[in-house]
Tab-separated table of C-alpha atoms in Angstrom:
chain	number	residue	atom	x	y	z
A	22	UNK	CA	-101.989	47.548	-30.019
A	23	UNK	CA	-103.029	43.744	-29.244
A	24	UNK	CA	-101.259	41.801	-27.078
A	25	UNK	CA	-101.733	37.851	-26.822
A	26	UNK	CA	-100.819	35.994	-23.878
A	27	UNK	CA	-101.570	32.317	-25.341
A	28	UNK	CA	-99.426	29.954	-23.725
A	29	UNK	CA	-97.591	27.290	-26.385
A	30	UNK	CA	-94.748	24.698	-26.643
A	31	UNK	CA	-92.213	25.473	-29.147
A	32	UNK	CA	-92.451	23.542	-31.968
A	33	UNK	CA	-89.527	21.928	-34.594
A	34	UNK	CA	-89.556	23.416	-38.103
A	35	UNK	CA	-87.844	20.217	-38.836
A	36	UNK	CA	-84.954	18.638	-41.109
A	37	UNK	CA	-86.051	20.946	-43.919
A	38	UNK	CA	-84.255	23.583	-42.620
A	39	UNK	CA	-80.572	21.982	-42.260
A	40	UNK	CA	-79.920	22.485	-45.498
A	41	UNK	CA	-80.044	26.741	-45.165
A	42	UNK	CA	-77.193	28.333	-46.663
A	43	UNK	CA	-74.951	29.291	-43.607
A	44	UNK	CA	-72.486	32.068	-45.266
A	45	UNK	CA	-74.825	35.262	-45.473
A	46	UNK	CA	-78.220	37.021	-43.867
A	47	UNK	CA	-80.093	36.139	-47.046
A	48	UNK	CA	-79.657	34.336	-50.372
A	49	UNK	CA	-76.969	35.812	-52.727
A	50	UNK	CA	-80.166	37.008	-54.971
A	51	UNK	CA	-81.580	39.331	-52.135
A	52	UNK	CA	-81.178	43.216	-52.232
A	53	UNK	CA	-83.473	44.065	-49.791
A	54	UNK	CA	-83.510	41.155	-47.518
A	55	UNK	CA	-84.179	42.086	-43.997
A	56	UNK	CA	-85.159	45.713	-42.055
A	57	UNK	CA	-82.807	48.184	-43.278
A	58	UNK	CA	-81.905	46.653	-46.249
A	59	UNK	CA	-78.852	45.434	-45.193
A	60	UNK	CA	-77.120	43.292	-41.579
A	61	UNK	CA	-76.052	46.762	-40.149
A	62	UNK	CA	-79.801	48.197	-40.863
A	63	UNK	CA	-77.988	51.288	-41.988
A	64	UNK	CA	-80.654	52.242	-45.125
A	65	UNK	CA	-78.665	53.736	-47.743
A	66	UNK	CA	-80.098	53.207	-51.217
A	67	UNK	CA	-78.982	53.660	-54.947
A	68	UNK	CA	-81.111	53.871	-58.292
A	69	UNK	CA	-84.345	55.281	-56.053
A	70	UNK	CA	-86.588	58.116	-58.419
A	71	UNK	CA	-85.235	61.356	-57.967
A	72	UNK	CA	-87.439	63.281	-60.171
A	73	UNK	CA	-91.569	62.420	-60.654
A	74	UNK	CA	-91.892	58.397	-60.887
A	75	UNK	CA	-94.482	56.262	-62.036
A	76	UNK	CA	-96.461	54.918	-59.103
A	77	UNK	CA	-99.006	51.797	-59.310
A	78	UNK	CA	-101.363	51.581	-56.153
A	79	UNK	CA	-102.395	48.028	-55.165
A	80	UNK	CA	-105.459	47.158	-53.177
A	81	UNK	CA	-104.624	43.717	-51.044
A	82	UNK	CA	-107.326	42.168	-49.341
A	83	UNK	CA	-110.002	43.543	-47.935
A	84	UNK	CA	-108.490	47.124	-48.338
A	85	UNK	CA	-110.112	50.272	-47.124
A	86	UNK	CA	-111.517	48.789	-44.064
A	87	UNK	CA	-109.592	49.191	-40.873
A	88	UNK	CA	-106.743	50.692	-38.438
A	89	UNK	CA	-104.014	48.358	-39.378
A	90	UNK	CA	-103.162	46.817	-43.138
A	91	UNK	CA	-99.332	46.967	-43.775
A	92	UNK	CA	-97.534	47.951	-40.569
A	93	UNK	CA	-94.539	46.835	-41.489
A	94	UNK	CA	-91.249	47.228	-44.031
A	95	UNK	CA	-91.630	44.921	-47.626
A	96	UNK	CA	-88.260	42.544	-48.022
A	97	UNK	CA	-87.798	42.613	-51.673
A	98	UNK	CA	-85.354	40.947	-53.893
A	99	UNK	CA	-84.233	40.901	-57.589
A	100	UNK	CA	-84.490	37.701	-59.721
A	101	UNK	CA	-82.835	37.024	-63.214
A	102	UNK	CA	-83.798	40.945	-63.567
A	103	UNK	CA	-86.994	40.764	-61.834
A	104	UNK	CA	-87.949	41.948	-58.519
A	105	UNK	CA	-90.146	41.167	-55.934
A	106	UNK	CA	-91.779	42.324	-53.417
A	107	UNK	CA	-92.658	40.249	-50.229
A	108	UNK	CA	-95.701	42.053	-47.554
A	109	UNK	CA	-96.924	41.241	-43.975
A	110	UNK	CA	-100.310	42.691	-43.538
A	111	UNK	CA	-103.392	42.026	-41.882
A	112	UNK	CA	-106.270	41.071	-43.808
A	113	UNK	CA	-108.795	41.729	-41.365
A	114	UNK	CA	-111.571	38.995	-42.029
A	115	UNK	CA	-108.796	37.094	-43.917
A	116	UNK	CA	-106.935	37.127	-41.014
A	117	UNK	CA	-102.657	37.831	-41.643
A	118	UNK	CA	-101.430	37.505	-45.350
A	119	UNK	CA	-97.937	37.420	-46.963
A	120	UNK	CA	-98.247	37.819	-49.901
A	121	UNK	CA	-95.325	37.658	-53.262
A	122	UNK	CA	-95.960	40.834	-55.661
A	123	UNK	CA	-94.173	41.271	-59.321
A	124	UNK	CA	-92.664	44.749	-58.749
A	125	UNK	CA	-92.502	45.372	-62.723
A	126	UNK	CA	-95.590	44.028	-63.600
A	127	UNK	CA	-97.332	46.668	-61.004
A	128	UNK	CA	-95.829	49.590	-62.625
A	129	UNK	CA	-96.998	48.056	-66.432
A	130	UNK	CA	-100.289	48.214	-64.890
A	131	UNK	CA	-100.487	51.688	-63.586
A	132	UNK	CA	-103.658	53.312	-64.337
A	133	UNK	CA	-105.799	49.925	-63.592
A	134	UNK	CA	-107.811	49.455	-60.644
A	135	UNK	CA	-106.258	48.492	-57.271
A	136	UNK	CA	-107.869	45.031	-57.952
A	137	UNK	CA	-106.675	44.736	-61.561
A	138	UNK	CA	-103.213	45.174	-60.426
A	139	UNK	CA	-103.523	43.468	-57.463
A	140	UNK	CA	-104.362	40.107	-59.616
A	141	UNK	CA	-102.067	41.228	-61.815
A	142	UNK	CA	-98.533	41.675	-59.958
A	143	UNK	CA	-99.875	38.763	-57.193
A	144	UNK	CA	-97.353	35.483	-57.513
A	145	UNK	CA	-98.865	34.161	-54.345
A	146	UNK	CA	-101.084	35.552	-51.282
A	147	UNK	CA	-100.428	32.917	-48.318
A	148	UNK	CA	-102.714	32.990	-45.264
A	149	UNK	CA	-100.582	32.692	-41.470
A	150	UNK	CA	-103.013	32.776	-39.063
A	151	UNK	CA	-106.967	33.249	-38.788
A	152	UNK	CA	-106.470	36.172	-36.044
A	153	UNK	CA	-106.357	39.779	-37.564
A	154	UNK	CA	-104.645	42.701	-35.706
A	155	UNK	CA	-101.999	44.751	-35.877
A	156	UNK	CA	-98.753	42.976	-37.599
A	157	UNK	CA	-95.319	45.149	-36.007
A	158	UNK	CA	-92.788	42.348	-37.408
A	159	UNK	CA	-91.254	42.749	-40.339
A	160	UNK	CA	-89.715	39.779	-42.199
A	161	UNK	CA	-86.407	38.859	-43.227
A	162	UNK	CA	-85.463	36.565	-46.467
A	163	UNK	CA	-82.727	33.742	-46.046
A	164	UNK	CA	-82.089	31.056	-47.535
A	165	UNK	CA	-85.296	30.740	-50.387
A	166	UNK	CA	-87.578	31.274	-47.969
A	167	UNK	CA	-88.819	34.804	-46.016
A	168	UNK	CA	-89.489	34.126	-42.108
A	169	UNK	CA	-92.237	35.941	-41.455
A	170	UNK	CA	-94.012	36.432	-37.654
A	171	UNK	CA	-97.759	36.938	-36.546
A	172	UNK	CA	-98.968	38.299	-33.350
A	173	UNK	CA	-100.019	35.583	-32.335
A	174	UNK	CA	-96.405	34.010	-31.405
A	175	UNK	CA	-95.706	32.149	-34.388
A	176	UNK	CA	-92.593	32.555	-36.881
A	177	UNK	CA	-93.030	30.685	-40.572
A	178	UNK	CA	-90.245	29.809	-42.808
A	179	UNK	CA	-92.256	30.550	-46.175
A	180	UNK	CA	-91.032	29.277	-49.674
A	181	UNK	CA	-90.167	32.172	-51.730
A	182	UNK	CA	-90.972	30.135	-55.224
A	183	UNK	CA	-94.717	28.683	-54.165
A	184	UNK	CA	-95.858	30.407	-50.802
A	185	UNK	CA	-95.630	26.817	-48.997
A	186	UNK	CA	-95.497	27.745	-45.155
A	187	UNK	CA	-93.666	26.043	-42.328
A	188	UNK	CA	-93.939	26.972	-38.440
A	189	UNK	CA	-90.551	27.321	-37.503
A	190	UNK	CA	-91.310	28.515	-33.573
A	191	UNK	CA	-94.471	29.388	-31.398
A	192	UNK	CA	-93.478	31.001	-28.095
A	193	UNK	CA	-95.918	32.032	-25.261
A	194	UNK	CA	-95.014	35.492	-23.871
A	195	UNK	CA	-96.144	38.472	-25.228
A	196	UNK	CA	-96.997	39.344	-28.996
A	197	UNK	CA	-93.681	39.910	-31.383
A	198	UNK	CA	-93.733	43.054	-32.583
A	199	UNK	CA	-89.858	43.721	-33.372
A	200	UNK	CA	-88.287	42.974	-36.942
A	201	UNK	CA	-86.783	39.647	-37.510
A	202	UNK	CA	-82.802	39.263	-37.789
A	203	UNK	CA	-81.040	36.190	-39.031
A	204	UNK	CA	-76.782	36.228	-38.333
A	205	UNK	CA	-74.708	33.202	-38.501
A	206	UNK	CA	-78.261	30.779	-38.576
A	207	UNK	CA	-79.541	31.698	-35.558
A	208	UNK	CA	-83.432	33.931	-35.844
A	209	UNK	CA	-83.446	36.287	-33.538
A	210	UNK	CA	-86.665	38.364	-32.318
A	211	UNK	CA	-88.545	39.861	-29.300
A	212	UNK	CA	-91.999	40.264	-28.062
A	213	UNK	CA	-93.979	42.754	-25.429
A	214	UNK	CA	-96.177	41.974	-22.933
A	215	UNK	CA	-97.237	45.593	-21.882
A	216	UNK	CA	-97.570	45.431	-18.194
A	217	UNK	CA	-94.871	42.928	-16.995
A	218	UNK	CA	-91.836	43.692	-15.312
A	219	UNK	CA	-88.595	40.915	-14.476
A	220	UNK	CA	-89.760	41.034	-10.597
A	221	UNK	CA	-93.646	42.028	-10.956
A	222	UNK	CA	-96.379	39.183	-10.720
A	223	UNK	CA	-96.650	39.254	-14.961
A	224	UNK	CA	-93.537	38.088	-17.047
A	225	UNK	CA	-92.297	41.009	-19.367
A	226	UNK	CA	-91.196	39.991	-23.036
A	227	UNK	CA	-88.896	38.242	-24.043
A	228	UNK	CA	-86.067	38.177	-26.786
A	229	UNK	CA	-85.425	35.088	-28.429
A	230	UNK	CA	-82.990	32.716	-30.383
A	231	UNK	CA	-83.717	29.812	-32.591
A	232	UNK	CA	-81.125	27.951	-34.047
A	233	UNK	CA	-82.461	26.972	-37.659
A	234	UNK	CA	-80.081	24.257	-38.337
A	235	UNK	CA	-82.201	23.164	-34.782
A	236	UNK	CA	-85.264	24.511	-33.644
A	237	UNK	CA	-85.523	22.640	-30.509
A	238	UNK	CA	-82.724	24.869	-29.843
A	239	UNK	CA	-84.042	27.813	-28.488
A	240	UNK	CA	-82.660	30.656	-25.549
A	241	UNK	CA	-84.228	33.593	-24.682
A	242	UNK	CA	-83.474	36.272	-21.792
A	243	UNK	CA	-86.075	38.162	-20.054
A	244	UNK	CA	-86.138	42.236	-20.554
A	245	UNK	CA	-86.122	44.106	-17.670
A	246	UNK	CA	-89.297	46.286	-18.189
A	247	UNK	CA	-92.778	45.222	-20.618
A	248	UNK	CA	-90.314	43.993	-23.527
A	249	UNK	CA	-89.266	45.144	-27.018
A	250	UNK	CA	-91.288	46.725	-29.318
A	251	UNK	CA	-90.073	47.512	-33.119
A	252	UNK	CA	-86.383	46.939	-31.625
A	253	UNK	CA	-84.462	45.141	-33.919
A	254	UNK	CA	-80.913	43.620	-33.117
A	255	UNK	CA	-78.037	43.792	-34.568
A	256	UNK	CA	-74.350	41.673	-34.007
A	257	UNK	CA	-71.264	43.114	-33.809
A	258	UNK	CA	-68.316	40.824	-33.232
A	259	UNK	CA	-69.167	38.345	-30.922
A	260	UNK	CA	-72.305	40.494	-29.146
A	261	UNK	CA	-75.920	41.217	-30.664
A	262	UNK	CA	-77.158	44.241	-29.577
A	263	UNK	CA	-81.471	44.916	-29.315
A	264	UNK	CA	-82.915	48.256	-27.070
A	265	UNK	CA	-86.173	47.754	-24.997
A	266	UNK	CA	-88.867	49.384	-22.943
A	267	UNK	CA	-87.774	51.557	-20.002
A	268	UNK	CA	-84.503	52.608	-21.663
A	269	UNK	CA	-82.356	49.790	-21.717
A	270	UNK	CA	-79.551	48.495	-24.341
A	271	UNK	CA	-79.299	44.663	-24.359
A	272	UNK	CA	-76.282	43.056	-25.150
A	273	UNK	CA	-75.770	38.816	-25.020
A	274	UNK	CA	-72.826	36.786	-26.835
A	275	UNK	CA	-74.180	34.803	-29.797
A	276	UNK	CA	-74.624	31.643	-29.778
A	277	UNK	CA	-74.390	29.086	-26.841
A	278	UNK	CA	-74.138	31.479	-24.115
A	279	UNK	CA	-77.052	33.672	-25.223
A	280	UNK	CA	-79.394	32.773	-22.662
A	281	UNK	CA	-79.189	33.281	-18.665
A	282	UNK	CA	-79.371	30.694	-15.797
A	283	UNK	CA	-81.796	33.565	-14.257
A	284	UNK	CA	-84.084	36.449	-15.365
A	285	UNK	CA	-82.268	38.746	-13.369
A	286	UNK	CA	-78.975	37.761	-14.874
A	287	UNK	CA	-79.702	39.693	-17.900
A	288	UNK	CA	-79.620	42.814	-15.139
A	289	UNK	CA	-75.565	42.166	-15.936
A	290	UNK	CA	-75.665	42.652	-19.210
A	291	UNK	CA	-77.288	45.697	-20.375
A	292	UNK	CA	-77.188	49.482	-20.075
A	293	UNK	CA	-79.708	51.729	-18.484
A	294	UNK	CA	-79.530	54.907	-20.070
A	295	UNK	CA	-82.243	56.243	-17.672
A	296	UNK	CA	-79.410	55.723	-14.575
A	297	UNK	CA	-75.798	56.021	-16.638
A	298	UNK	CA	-73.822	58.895	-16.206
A	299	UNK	CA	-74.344	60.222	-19.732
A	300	UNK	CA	-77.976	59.026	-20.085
A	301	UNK	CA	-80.614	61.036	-19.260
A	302	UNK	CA	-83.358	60.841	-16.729
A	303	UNK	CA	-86.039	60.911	-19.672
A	304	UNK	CA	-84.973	58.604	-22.400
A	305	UNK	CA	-87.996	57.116	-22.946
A	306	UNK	CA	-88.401	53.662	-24.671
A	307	UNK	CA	-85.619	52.348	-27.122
A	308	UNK	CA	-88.439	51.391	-29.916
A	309	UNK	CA	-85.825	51.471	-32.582
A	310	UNK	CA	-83.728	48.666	-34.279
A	311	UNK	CA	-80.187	49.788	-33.189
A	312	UNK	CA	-77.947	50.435	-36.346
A	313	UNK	CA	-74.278	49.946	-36.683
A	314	UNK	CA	-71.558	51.745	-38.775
A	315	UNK	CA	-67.452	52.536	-37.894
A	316	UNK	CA	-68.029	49.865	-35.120
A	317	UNK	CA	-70.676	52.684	-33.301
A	318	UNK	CA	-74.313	51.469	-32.091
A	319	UNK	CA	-77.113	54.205	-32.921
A	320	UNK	CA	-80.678	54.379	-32.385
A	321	UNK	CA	-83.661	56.420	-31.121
A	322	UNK	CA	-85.603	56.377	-28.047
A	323	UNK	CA	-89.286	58.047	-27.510
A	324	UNK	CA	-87.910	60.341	-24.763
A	325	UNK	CA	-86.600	62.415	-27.914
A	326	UNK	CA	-83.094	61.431	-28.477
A	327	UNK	CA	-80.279	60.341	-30.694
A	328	UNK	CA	-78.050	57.849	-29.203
A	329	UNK	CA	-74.277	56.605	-30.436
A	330	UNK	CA	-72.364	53.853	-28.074
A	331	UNK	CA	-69.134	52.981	-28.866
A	332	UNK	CA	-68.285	48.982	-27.898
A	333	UNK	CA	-65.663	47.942	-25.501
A	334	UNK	CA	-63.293	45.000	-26.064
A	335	UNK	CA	-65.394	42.672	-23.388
A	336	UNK	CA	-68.533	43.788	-25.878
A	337	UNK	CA	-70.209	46.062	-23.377
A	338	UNK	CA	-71.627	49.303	-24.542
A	339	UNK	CA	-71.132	52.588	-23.454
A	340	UNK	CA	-72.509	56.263	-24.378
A	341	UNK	CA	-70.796	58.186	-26.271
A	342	UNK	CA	-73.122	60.824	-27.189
A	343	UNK	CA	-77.091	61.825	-26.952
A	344	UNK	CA	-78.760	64.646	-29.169
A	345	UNK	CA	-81.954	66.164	-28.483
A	346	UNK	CA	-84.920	65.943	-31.327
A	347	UNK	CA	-87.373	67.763	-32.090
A	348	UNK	CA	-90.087	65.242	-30.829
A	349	UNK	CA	-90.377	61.305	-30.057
A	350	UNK	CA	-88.588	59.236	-32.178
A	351	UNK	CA	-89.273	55.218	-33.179
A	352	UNK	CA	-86.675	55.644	-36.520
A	353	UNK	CA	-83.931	54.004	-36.905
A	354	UNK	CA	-80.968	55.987	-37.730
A	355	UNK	CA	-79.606	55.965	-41.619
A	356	UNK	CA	-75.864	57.013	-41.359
A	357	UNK	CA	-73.991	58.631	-44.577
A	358	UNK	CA	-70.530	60.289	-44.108
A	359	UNK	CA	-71.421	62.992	-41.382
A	360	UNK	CA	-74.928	62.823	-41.750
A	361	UNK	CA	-77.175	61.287	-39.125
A	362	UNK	CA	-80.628	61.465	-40.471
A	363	UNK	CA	-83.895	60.339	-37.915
A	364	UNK	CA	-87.622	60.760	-38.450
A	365	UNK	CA	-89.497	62.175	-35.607
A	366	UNK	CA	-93.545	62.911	-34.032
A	367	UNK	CA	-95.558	64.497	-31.952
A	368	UNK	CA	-98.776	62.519	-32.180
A	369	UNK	CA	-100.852	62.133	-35.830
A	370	UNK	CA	-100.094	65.414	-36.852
A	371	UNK	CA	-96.830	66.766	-36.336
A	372	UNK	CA	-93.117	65.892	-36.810
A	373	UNK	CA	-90.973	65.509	-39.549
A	374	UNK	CA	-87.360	64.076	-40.499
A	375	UNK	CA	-83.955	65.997	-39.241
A	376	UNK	CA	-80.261	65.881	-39.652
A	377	UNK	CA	-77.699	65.390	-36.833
A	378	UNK	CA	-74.242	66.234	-37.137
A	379	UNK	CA	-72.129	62.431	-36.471
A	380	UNK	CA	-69.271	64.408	-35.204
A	381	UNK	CA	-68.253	68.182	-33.457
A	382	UNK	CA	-71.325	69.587	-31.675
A	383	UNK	CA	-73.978	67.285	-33.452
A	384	UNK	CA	-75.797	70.152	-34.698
A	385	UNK	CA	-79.136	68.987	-35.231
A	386	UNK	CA	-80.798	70.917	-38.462
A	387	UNK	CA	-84.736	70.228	-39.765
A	388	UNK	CA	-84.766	68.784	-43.340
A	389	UNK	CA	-88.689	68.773	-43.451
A	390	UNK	CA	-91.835	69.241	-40.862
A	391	UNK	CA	-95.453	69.309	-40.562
A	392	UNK	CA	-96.139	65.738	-40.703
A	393	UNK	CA	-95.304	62.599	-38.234
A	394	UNK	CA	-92.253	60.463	-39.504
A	395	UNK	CA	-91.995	57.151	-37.553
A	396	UNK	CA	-90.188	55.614	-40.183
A	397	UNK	CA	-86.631	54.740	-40.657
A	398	UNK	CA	-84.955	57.353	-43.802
A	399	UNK	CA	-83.840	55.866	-47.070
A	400	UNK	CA	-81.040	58.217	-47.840
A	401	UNK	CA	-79.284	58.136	-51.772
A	402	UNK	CA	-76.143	60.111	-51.312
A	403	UNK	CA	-73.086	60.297	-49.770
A	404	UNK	CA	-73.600	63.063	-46.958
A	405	UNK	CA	-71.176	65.431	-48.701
A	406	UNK	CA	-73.658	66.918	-51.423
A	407	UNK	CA	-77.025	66.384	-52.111
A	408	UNK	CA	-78.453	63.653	-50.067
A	409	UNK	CA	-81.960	62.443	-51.350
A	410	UNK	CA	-84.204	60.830	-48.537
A	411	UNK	CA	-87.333	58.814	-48.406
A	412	UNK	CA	-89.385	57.735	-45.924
A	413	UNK	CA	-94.096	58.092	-45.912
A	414	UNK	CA	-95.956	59.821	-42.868
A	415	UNK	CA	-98.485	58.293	-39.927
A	416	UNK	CA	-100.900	60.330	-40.423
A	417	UNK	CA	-105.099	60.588	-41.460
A	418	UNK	CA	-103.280	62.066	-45.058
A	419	UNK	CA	-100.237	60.101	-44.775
A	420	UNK	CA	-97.947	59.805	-47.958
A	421	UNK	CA	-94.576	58.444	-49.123
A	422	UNK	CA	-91.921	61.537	-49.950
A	423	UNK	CA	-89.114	62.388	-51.231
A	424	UNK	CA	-86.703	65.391	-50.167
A	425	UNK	CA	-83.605	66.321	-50.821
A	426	UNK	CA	-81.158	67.848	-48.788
A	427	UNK	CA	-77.501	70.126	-49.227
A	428	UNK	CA	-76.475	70.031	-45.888
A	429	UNK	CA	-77.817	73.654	-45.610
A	430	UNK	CA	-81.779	72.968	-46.425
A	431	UNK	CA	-84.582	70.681	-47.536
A	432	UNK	CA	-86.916	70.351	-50.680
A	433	UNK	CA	-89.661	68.097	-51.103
A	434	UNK	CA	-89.160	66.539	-54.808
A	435	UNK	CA	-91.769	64.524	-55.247
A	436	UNK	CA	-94.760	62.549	-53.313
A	437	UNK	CA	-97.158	60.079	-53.480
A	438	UNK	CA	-100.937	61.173	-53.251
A	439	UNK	CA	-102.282	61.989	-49.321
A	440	UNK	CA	-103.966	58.508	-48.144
A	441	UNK	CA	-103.732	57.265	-44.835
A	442	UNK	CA	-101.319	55.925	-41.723
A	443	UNK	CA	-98.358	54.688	-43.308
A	444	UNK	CA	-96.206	53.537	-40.393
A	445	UNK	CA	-93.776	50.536	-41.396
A	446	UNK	CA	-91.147	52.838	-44.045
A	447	UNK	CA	-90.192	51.728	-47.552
A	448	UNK	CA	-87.992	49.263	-48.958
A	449	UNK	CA	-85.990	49.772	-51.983
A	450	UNK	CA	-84.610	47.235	-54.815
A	451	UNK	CA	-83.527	47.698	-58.452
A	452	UNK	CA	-84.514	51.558	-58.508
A	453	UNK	CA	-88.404	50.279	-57.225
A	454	UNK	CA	-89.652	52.058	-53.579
A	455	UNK	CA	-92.279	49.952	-52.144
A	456	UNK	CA	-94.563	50.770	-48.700
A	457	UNK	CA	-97.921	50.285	-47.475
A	458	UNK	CA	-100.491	51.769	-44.930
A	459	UNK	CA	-103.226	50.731	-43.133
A	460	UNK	CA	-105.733	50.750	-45.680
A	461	UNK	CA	-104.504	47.947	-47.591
A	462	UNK	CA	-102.985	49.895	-49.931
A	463	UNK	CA	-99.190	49.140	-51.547
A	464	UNK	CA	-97.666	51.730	-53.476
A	465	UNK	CA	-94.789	50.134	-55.724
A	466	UNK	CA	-92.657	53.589	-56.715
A	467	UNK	CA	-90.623	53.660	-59.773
């Protein structure tokens, strides 16, 4: 992955952005508005296909060509009846795109060309930067407008009715590469720099928050090892919580006190998993947005685990149990009744999605295999029956699926055709499943 070092001043979106609605994540017209789908980032979905659906296959720009294309989640939302589909990708010669995509007029046009549909669904495609690379961030929709990031350092507020950008921020260390959160008007994100340390001679990454009624208002704390990398946070009372390299849980009040005096001081306020009593020695990188449900913190880390902390009254977080996967994990948990279900990998070729038990022994049971899962798991259900899950595959063949699952075994029901890396997950609005992969290719599911 790239990493820019470019040093810059942060910049002032401006007055524009006082008037932001201040009483929700994202405008009351959103359904799929930010990673997860929802402020907890717990993805559980309703009205998704659970039989053979209708699938149109977009070609964005310059597609076919390339490692990375969409790396990221879509943020989608549903109009006067009509829904929309919002994608970061890389453009490669174009440099990065967002671009505004007519989920119902894609599936009309099934059957025509990746172009035809492509000019057909397209409300806007808006150029961010020149640079092309590898986009990790993916966007969150507040207000009328979907803040977007590049890798270069930059966040845009972008109009959702015309594609008119804005740079909200530009910060200096390390490229941001974790999804974007928005709670109580404050942005919050964090970047990598993948050699620094807090004490070594290079700075490690940083995780940041703007105040949009502000943006000269802006605190950040250091991470303790290289950064955060596709470690979204999430707020609980008072505290937002965000994992990071090395094995460490973050946790800062919101707000005015979010920053430290020094870079150490953020030593105070998180939780080394590597070092606790009920870590483990191996936990690997937290590269997981942390998910919350019944007050309980979960996410992944790389050294093969499940995690759940519980939160104590001063906001600090503590373990409360681990499980052991069956390979290295960057998904972020999806949580329905006693169901814990996590995608898992073992390089381009191996892996799969399984099921943890969220109470008793956490019995950990396989639900598919035989293909890498770094994605997060849609889940339609309630944990108690059938539980139907979605989620596509990072691999040369990789695919979007759907399996469903009694609590005893899994089926596949249906998939898309074999393509390529398809890393970033899907998002779901309105009974539409949309993901791409890093051919420039955007499947809109229905």
């Amino acid at each position: 992955m790239q990493t820019k070092l470019n040093l810059r001043k942060v910049l002032a979106l401006g007055a524009t952005l006082a008037m932001l609605a201040t009483s929700a994540l994202a405008s009351s017209t959103s359904s799929w508005p930010v990673y997860g789908g929802n402020a907890n980032h717990n993805s559980v979905v309703s009205g998704a296909p659970t039989s053979s659906p209708t699938v149109a296959e977009i070609n964005l720009l310059n597609a076919n060509s390339g490692w990375d294309g969409v790396d990221t989640v879509p943020v989608m939302e549903t109009v006067d009846g009509v829904t929309y589909a919002y994608v970061l990708y890389d453009g490669h010669a174009a440099g990065s795109h967002l671009a505004k995509f007519n989920c119902g007029t894609a599936i009309s046009n099934t059957g025509s060309s990746g172009d035809a549909i492509y000019a057909a669904a397209k409300e806007w495609d808006v150029q961010l930067g020149s640079a092309s690379g590898f986009q990790l961030s993916t966007p969150v929709l507040y207000g009328g407008k979907v803040y977007v990031a590049t890798n270069g350092g930059e966040v845009y507020a972008v109009d959702t009715s015309n594609g008119a950008k804005s740079l909200v921020v530009s910060v200096s260390t390390g490229q941001i590469n974790t999804p974007l959160t928005i709670y109580d008007d404050y942005l919050y994100f964090g970047t990598w720099v993948g050699n620094g340390t807090i004490e070594g001679a290079t700075a490690p990454g940083r995780y940041y928050q703007v105040a949009l009624n502000d943006t000269d208002n802006v605190q950040s704390v250091s991470s303790i090892a290289k950064g955060f990398y596709w470690a979204g946070a999430v707020v609980s009372g008072s505290y937002i919580y965000f994992g990071g390299d090395g094995g460490y849980l973050y946790y800062r009040p919101v707000g005015s006190g979010f920053g430290t005096t020094s870079d150490t001081d953020i030593q105070s306020t998180s939780l080394n998993l590597a070092t606790d009593t009920d870590g483990a020695s191996d936990v690997g990188n937290i590269r997981s947005t942390v998910m919350l449900d019944g007050g309980k913190l979960y996410f992944t880390s790389q050294g093969k685990y499940l995690w759940c902390c519980t939160i104590g009254s001063s906001g600090a977080p503590a373990i409360s149990w681990k499980a052991s996967l069956g390979g290295t994990s960057t998904s972020t948990p999806t949580k329905v009744g006693d169901r814990i279900y996590v995608g898992y990998y073992s390089g381009f070729s191996a892996g799969g999605v399984q099921c943890v038990g969220a109470s008793g022994s956490h019995t950990v049971a396989t639900v598919a295999s035989g293909f890498p899962v770094q994605s997060s798991i849609l889940v339609q259900g309630a944990g108690t029956g059938t539980d139907y899950l979605y989620f596509n595959t990072n691999s040369g063949s990789g695919a979007g699926y759907c399996y469903s699952y009694n609590g005893s075994a899994g089926a596949s029901v249906w998939s898309t055709r074999g393509d390529t890396y398809a890393l970033g997950g899907m998002a779901c609005d309105n009974g539409y499943l949309v993901f791409g992969n890093d051919k420039n290719h955007l499947y809109v599911v229905k």
